[in-house]
PDB file of N, CA and C in Angstrom:
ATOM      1  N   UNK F  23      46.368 119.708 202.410  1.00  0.00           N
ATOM      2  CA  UNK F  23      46.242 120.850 203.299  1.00  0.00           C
ATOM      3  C   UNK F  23      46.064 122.157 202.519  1.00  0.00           C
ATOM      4  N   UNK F  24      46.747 121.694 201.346  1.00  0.00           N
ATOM      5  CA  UNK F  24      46.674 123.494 200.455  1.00  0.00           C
ATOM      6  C   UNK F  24      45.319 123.851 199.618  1.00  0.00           C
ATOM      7  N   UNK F  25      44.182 122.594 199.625  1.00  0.00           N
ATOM      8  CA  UNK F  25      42.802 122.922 199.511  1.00  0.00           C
ATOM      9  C   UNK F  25      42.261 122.954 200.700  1.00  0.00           C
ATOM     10  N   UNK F  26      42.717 122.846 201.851  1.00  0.00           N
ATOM     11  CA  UNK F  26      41.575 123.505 202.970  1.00  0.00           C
ATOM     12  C   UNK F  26      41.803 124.628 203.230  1.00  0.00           C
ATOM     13  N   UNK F  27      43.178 125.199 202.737  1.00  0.00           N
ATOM     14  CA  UNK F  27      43.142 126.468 202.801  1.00  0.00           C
ATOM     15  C   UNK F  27      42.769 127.279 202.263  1.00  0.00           C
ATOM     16  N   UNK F  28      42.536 126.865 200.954  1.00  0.00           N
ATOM     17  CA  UNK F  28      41.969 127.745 200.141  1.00  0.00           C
ATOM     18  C   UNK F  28      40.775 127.306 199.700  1.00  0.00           C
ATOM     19  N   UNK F  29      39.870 126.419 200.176  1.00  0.00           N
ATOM     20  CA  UNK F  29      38.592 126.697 200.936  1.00  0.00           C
ATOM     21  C   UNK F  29      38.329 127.543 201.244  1.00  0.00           C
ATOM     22  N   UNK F  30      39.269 127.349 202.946  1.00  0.00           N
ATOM     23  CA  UNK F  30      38.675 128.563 204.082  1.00  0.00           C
ATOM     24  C   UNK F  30      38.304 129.753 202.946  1.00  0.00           C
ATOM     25  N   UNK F  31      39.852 130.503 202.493  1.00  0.00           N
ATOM     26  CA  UNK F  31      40.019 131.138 201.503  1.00  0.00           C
ATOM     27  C   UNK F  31      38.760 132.112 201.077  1.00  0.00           C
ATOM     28  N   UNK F  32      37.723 131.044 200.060  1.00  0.00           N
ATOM     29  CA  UNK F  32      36.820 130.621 198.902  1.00  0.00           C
ATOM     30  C   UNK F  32      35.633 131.195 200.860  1.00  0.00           C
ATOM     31  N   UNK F  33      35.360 130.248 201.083  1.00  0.00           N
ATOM     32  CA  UNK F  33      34.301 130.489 202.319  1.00  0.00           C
ATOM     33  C   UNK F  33      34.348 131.805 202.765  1.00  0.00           C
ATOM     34  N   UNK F  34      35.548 132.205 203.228  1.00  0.00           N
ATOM     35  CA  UNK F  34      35.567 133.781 203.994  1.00  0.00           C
ATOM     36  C   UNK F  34      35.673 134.359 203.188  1.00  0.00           C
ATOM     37  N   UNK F  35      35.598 134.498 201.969  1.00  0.00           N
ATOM     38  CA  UNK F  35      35.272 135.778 200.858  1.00  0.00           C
ATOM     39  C   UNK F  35      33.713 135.600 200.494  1.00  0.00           C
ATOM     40  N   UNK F  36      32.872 134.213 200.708  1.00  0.00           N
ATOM     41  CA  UNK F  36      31.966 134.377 200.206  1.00  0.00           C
ATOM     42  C   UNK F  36      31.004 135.128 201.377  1.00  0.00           C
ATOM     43  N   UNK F  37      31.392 134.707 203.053  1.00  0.00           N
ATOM     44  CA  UNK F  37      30.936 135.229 204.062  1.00  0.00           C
ATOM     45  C   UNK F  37      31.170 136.987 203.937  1.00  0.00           C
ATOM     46  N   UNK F  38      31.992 137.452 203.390  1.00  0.00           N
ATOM     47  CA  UNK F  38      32.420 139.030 203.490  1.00  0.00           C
ATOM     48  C   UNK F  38      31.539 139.882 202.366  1.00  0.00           C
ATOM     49  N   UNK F  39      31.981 138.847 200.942  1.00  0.00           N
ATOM     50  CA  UNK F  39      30.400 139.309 199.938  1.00  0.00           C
ATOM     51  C   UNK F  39      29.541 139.388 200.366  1.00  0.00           C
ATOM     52  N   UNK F  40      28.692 138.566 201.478  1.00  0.00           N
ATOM     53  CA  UNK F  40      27.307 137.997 201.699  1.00  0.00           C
ATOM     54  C   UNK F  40      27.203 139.402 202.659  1.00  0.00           C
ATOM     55  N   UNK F  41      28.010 139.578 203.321  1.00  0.00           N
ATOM     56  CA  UNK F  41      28.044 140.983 204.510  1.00  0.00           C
ATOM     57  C   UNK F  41      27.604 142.035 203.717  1.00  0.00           C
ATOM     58  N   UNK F  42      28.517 142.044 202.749  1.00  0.00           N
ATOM     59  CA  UNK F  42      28.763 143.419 202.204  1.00  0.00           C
ATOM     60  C   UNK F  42      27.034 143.948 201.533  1.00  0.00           C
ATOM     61  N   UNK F  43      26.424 142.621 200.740  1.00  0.00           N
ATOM     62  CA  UNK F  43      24.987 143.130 200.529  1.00  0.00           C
ATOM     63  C   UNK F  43      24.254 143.189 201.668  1.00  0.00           C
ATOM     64  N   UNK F  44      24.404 142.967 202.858  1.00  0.00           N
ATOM     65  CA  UNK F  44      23.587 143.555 203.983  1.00  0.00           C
ATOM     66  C   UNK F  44      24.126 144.970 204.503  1.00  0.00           C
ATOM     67  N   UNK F  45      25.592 145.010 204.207  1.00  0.00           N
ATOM     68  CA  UNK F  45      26.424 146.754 204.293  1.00  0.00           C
ATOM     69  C   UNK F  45      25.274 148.256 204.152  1.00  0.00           C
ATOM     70  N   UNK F  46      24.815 148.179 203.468  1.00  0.00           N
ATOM     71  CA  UNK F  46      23.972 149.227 202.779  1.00  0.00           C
ATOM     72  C   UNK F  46      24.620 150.299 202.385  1.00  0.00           C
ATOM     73  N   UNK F  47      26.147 149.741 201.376  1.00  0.00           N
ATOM     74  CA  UNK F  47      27.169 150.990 201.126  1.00  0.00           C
ATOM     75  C   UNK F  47      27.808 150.946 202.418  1.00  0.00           C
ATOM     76  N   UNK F  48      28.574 150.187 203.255  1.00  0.00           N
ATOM     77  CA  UNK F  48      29.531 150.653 204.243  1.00  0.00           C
ATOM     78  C   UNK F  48      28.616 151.475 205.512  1.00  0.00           C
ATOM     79  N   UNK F  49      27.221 151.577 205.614  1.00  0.00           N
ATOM     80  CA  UNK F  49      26.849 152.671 206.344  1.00  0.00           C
ATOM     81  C   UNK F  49      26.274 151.815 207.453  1.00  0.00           C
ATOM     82  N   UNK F  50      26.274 150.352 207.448  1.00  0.00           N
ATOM     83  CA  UNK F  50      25.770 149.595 208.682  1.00  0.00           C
ATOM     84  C   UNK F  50      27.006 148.805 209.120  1.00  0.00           C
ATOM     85  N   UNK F  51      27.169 149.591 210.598  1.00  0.00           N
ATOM     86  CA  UNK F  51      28.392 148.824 211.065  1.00  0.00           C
ATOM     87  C   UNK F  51      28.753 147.406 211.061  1.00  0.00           C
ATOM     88  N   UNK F  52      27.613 146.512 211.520  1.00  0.00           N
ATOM     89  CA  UNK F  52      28.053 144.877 211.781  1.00  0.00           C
ATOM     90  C   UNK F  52      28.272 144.179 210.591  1.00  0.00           C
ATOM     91  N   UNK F  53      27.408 144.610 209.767  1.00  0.00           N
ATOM     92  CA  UNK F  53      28.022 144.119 208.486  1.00  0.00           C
ATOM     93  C   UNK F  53      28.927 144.905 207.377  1.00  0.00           C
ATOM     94  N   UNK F  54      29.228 145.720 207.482  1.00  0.00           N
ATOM     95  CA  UNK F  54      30.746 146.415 207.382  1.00  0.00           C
ATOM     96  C   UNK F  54      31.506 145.528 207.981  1.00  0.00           C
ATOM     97  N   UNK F  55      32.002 145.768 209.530  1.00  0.00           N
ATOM     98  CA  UNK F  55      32.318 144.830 209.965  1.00  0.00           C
ATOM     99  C   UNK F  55      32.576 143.334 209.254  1.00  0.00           C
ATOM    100  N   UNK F  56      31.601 142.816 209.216  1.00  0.00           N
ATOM    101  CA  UNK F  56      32.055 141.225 208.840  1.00  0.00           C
ATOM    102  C   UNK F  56      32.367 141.451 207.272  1.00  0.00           C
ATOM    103  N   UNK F  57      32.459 142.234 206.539  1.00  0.00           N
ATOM    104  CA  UNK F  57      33.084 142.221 205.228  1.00  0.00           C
ATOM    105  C   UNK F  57      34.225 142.602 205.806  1.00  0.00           C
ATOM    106  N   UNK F  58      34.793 143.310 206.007  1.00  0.00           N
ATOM    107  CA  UNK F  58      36.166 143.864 206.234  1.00  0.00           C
ATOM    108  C   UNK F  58      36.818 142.492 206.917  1.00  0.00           C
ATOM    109  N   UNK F  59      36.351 141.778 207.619  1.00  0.00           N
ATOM    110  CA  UNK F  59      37.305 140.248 208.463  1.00  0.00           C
ATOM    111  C   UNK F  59      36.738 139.512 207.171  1.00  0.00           C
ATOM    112  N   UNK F  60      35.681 139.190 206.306  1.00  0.00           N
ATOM    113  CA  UNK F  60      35.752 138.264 205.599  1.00  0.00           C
ATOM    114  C   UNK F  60      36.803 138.337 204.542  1.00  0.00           C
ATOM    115  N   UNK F  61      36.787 139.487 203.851  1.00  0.00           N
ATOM    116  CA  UNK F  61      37.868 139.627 203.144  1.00  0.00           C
ATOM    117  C   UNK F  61      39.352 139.584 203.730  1.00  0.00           C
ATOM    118  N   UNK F  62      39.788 140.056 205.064  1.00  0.00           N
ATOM    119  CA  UNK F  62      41.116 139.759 205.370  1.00  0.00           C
ATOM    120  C   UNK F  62      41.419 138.239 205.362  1.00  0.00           C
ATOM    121  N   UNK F  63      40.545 137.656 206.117  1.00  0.00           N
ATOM    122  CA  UNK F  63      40.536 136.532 206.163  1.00  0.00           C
ATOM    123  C   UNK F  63      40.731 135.713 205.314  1.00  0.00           C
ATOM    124  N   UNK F  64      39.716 135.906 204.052  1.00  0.00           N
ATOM    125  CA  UNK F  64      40.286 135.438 202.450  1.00  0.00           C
ATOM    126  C   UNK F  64      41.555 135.763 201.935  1.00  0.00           C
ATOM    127  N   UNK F  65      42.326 136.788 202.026  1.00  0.00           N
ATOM    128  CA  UNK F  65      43.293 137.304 201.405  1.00  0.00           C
ATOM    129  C   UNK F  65      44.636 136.904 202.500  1.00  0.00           C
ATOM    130  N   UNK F  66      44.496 136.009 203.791  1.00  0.00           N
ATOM    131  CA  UNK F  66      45.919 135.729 204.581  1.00  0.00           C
ATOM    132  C   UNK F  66      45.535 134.600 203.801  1.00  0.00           C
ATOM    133  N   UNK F  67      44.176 133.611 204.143  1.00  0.00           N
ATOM    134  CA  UNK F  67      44.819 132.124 203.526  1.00  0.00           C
ATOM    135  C   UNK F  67      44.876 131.422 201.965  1.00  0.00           C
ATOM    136  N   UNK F  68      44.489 132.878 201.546  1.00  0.00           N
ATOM    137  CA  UNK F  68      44.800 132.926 199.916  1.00  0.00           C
ATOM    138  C   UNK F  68      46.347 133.287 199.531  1.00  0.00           C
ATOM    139  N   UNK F  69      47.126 134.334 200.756  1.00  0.00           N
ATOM    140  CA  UNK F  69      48.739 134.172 200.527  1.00  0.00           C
ATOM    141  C   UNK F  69      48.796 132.882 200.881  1.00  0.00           C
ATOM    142  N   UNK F  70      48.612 132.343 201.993  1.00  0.00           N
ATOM    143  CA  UNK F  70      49.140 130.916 202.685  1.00  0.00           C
ATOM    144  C   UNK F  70      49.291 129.827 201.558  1.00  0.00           C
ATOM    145  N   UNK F  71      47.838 129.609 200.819  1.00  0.00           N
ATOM    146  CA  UNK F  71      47.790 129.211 199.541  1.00  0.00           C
ATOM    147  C   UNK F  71      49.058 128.790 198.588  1.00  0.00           C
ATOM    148  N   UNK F  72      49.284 130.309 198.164  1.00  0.00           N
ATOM    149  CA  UNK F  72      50.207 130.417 197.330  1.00  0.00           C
ATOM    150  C   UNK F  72      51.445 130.522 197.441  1.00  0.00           C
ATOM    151  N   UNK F  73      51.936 129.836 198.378  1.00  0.00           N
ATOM    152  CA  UNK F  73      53.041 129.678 199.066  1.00  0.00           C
ATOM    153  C   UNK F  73      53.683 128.170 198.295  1.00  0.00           C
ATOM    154  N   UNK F  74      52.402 127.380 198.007  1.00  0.00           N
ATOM    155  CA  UNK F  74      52.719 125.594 197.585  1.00  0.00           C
ATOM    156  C   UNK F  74      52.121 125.810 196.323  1.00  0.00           C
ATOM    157  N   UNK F  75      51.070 126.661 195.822  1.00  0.00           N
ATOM    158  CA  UNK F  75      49.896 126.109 194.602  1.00  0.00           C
ATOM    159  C   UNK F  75      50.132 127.367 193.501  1.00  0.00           C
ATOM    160  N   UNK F  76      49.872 127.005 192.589  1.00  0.00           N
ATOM    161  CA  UNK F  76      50.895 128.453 191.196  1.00  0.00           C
ATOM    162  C   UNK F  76      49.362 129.132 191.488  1.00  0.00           C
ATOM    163  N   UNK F  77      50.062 130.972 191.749  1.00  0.00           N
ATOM    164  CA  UNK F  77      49.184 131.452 191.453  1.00  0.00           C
ATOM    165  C   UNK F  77      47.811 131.134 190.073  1.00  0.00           C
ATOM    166  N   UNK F  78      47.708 130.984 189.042  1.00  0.00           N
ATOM    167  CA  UNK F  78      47.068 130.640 187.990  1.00  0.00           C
ATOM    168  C   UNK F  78      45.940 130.177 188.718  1.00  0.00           C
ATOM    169  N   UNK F  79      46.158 128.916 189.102  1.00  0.00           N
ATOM    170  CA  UNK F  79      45.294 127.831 189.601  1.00  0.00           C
ATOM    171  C   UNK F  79      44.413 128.256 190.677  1.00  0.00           C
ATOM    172  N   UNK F  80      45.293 128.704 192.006  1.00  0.00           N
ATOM    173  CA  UNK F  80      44.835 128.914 192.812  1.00  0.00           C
ATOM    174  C   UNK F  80      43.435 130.194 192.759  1.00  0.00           C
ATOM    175  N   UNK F  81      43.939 131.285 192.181  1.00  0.00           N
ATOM    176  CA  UNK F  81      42.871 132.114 191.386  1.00  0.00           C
ATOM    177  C   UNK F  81      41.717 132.052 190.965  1.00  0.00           C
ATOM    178  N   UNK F  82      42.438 131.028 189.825  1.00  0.00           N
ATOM    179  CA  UNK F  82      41.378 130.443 189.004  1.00  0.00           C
ATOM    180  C   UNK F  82      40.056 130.296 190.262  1.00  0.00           C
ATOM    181  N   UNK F  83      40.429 128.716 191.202  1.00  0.00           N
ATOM    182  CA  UNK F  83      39.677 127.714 191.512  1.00  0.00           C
ATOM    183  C   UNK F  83      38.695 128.889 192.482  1.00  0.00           C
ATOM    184  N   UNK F  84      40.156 129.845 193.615  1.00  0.00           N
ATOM    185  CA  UNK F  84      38.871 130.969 194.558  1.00  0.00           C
ATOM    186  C   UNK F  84      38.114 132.101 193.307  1.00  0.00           C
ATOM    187  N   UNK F  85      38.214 132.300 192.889  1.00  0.00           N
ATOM    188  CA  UNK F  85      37.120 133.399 191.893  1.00  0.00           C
ATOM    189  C   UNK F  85      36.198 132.694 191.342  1.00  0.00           C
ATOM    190  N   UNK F  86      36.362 131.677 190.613  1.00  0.00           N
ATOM    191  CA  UNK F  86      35.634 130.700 190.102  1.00  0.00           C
ATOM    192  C   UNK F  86      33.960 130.288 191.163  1.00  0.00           C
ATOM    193  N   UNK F  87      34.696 129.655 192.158  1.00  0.00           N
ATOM    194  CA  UNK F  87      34.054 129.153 193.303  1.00  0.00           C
ATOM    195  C   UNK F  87      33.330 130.128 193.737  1.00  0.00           C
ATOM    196  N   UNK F  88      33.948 131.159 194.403  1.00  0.00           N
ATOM    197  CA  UNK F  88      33.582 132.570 194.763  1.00  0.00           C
ATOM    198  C   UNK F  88      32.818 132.845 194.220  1.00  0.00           C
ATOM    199  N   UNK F  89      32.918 133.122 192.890  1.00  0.00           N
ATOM    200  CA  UNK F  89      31.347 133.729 192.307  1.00  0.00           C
ATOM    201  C   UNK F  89      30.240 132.586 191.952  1.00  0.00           C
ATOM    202  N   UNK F  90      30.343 131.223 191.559  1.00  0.00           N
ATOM    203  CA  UNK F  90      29.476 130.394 192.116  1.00  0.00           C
ATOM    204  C   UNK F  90      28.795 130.445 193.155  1.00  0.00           C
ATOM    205  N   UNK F  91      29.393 130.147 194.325  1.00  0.00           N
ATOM    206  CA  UNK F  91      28.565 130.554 195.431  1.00  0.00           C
ATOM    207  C   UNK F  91      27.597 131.579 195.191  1.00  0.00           C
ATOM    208  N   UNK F  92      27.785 133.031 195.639  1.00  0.00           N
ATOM    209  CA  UNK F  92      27.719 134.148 195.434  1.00  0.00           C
ATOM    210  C   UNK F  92      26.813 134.243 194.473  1.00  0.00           C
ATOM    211  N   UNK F  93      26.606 134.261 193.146  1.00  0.00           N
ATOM    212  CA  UNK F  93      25.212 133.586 192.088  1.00  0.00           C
ATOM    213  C   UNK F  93      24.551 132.531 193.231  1.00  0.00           C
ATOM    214  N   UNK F  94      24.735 131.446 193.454  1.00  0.00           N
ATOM    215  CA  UNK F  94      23.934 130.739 194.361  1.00  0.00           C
ATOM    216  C   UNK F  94      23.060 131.372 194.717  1.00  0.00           C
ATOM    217  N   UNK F  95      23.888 131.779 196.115  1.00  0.00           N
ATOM    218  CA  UNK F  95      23.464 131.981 196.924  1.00  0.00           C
ATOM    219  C   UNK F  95      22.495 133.883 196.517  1.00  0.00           C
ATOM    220  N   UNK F  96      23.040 134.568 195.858  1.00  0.00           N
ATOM    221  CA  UNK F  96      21.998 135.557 195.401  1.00  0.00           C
ATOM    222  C   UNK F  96      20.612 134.715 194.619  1.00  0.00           C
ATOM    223  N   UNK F  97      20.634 133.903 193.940  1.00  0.00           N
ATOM    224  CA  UNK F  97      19.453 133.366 193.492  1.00  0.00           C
ATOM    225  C   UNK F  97      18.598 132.798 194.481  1.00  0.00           C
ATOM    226  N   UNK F  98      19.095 131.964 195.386  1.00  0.00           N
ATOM    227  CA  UNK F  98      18.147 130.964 196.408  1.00  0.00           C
ATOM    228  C   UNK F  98      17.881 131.712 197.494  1.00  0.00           C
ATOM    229  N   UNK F  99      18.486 132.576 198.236  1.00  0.00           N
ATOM    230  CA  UNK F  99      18.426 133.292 199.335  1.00  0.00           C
ATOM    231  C   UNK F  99      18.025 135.089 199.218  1.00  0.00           C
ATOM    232  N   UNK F 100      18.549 135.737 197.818  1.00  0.00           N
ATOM    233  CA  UNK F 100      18.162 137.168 197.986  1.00  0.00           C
ATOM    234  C   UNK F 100      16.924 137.126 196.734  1.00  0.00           C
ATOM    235  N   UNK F 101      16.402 136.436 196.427  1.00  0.00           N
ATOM    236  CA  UNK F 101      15.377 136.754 195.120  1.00  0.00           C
ATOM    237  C   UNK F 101      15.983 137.656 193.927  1.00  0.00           C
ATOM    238  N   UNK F 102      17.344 136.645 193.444  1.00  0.00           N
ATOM    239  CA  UNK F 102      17.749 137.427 192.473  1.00  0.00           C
ATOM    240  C   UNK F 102      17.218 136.511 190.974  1.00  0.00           C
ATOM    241  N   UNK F 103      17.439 136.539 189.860  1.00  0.00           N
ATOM    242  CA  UNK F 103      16.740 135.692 189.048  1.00  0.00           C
ATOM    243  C   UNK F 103      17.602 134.454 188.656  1.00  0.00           C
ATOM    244  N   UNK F 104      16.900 133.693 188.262  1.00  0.00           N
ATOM    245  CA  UNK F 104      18.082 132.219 187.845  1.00  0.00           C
ATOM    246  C   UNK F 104      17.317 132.075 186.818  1.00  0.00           C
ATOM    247  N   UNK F 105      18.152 132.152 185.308  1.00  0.00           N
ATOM    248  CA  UNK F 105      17.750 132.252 183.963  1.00  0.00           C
ATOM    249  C   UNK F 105      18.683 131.293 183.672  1.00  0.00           C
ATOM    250  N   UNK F 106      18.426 130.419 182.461  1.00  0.00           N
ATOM    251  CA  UNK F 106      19.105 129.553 181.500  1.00  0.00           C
ATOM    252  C   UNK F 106      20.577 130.433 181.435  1.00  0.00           C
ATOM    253  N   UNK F 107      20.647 131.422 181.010  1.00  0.00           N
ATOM    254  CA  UNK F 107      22.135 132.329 180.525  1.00  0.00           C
ATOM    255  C   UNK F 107      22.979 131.889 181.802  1.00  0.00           C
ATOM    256  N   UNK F 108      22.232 132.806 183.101  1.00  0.00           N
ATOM    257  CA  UNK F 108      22.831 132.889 184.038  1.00  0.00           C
ATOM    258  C   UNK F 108      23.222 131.172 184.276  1.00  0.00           C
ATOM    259  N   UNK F 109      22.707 130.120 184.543  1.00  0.00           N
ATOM    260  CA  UNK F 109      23.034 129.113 184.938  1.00  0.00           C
ATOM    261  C   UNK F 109      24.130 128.264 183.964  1.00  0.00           C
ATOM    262  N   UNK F 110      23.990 128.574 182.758  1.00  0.00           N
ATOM    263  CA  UNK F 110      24.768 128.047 181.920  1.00  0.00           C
ATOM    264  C   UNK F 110      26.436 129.113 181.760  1.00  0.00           C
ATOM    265  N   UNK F 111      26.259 130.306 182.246  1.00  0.00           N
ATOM    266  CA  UNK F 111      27.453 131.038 182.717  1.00  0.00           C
ATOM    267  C   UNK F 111      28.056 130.480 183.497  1.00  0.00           C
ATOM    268  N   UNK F 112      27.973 129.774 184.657  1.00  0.00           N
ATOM    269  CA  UNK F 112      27.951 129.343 186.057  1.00  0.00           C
ATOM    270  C   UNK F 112      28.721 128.045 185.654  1.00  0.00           C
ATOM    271  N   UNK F 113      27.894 127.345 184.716  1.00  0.00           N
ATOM    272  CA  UNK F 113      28.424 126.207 184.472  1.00  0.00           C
ATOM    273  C   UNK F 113      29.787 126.139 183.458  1.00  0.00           C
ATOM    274  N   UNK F 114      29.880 127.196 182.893  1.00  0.00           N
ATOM    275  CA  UNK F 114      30.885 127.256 181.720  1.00  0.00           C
ATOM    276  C   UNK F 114      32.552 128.010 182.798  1.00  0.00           C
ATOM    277  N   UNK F 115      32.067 128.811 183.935  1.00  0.00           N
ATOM    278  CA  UNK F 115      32.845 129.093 184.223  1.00  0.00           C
ATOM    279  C   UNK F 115      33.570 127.913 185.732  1.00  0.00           C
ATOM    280  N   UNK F 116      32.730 127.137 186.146  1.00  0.00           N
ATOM    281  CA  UNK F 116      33.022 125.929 186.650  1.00  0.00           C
ATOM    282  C   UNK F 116      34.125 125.154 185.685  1.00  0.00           C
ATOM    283  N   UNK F 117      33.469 124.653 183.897  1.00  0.00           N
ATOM    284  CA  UNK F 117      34.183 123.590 183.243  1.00  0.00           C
ATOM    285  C   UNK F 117      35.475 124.536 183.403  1.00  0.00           C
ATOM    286  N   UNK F 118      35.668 125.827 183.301  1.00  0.00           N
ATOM    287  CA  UNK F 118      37.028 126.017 182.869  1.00  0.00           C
ATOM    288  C   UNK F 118      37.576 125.834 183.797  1.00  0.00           C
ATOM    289  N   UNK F 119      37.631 126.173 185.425  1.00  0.00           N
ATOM    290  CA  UNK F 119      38.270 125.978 186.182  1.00  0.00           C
ATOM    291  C   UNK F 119      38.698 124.264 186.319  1.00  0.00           C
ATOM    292  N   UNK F 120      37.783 123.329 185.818  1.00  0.00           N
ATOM    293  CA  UNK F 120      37.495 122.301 185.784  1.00  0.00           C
ATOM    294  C   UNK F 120      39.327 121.533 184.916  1.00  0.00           C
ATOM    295  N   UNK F 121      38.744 122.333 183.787  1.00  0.00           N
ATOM    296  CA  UNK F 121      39.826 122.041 182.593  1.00  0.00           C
ATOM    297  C   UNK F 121      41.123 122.731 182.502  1.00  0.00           C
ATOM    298  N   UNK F 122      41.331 123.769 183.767  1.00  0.00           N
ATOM    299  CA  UNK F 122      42.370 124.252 184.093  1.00  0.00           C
ATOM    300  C   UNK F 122      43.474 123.387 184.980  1.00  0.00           C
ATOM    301  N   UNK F 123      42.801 122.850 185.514  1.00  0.00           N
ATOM    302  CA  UNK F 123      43.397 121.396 186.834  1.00  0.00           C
ATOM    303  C   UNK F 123      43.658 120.439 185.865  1.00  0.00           C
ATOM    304  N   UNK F 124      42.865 120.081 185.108  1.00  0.00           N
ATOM    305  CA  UNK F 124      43.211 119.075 184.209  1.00  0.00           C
ATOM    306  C   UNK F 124      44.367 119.147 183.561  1.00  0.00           C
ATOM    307  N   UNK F 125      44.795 120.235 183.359  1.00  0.00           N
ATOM    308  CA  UNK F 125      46.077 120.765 182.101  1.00  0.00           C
ATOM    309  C   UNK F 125      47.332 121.108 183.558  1.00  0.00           C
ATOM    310  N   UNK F 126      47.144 120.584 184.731  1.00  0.00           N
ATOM    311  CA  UNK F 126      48.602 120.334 185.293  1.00  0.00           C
ATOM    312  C   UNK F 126      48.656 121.535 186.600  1.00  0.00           C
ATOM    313  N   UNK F 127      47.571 121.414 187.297  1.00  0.00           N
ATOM    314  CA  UNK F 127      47.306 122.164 188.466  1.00  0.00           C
ATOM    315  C   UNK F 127      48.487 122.117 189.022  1.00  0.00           C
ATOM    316  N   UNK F 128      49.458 122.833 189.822  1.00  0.00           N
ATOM    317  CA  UNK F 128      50.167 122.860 191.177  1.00  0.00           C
ATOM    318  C   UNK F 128      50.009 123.479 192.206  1.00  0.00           C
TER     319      UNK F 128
END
């Protein structure tokens, strides 16, 4: 249960990022709007989270993820660039989260 929460977590921060580049600086309401609930939203079931899972981990896995996505989804959907660096960043910051669980996640 304490990874679907921090899923959701990981999901409603990436939905509030994704807002925020349609925001245009805070100056377009609906997506203002949906950043301001994506981020609350991330930040109740990111406490909920850390109620069972050590901060460290939990961190780790939503920032990690979070900005995965987020690169993703800026490369495939906003025409941002996807270069060897960038993808091999992506991947290096995946193994660590990777090798962070490995060394005794709670």
């Amino acid at each position: 249960m304490v990874y679907l929460m921090l899923g959701g977590a990981i999901f409603a921060e990436v939905l509030g990022t994704t807002a925020m580049k349609y925001s245009d600086g805070f100056s377009r309401l609906w997506p203002s709007l949906g950043t301001a609930t994506g981020y609350l939203i991330a930040f109740l079931l990111l406490a909920q989270t850390l109620k069972t899972m050590s901060v460290g981990t939990a961190y780790a896995i939503w920032s990690a993820a979070g900005t995965a996505a987020i690169a993703a989804i800026g490369m495939v959907f906003l025409g941002e660039s996807a270069n060897a660096a960038k993808l091999i960043g992506l991947a290096l910051v995946i193994a660590g989260v990777v090798v962070l669980n490995l060394g005794g996640a709670h």
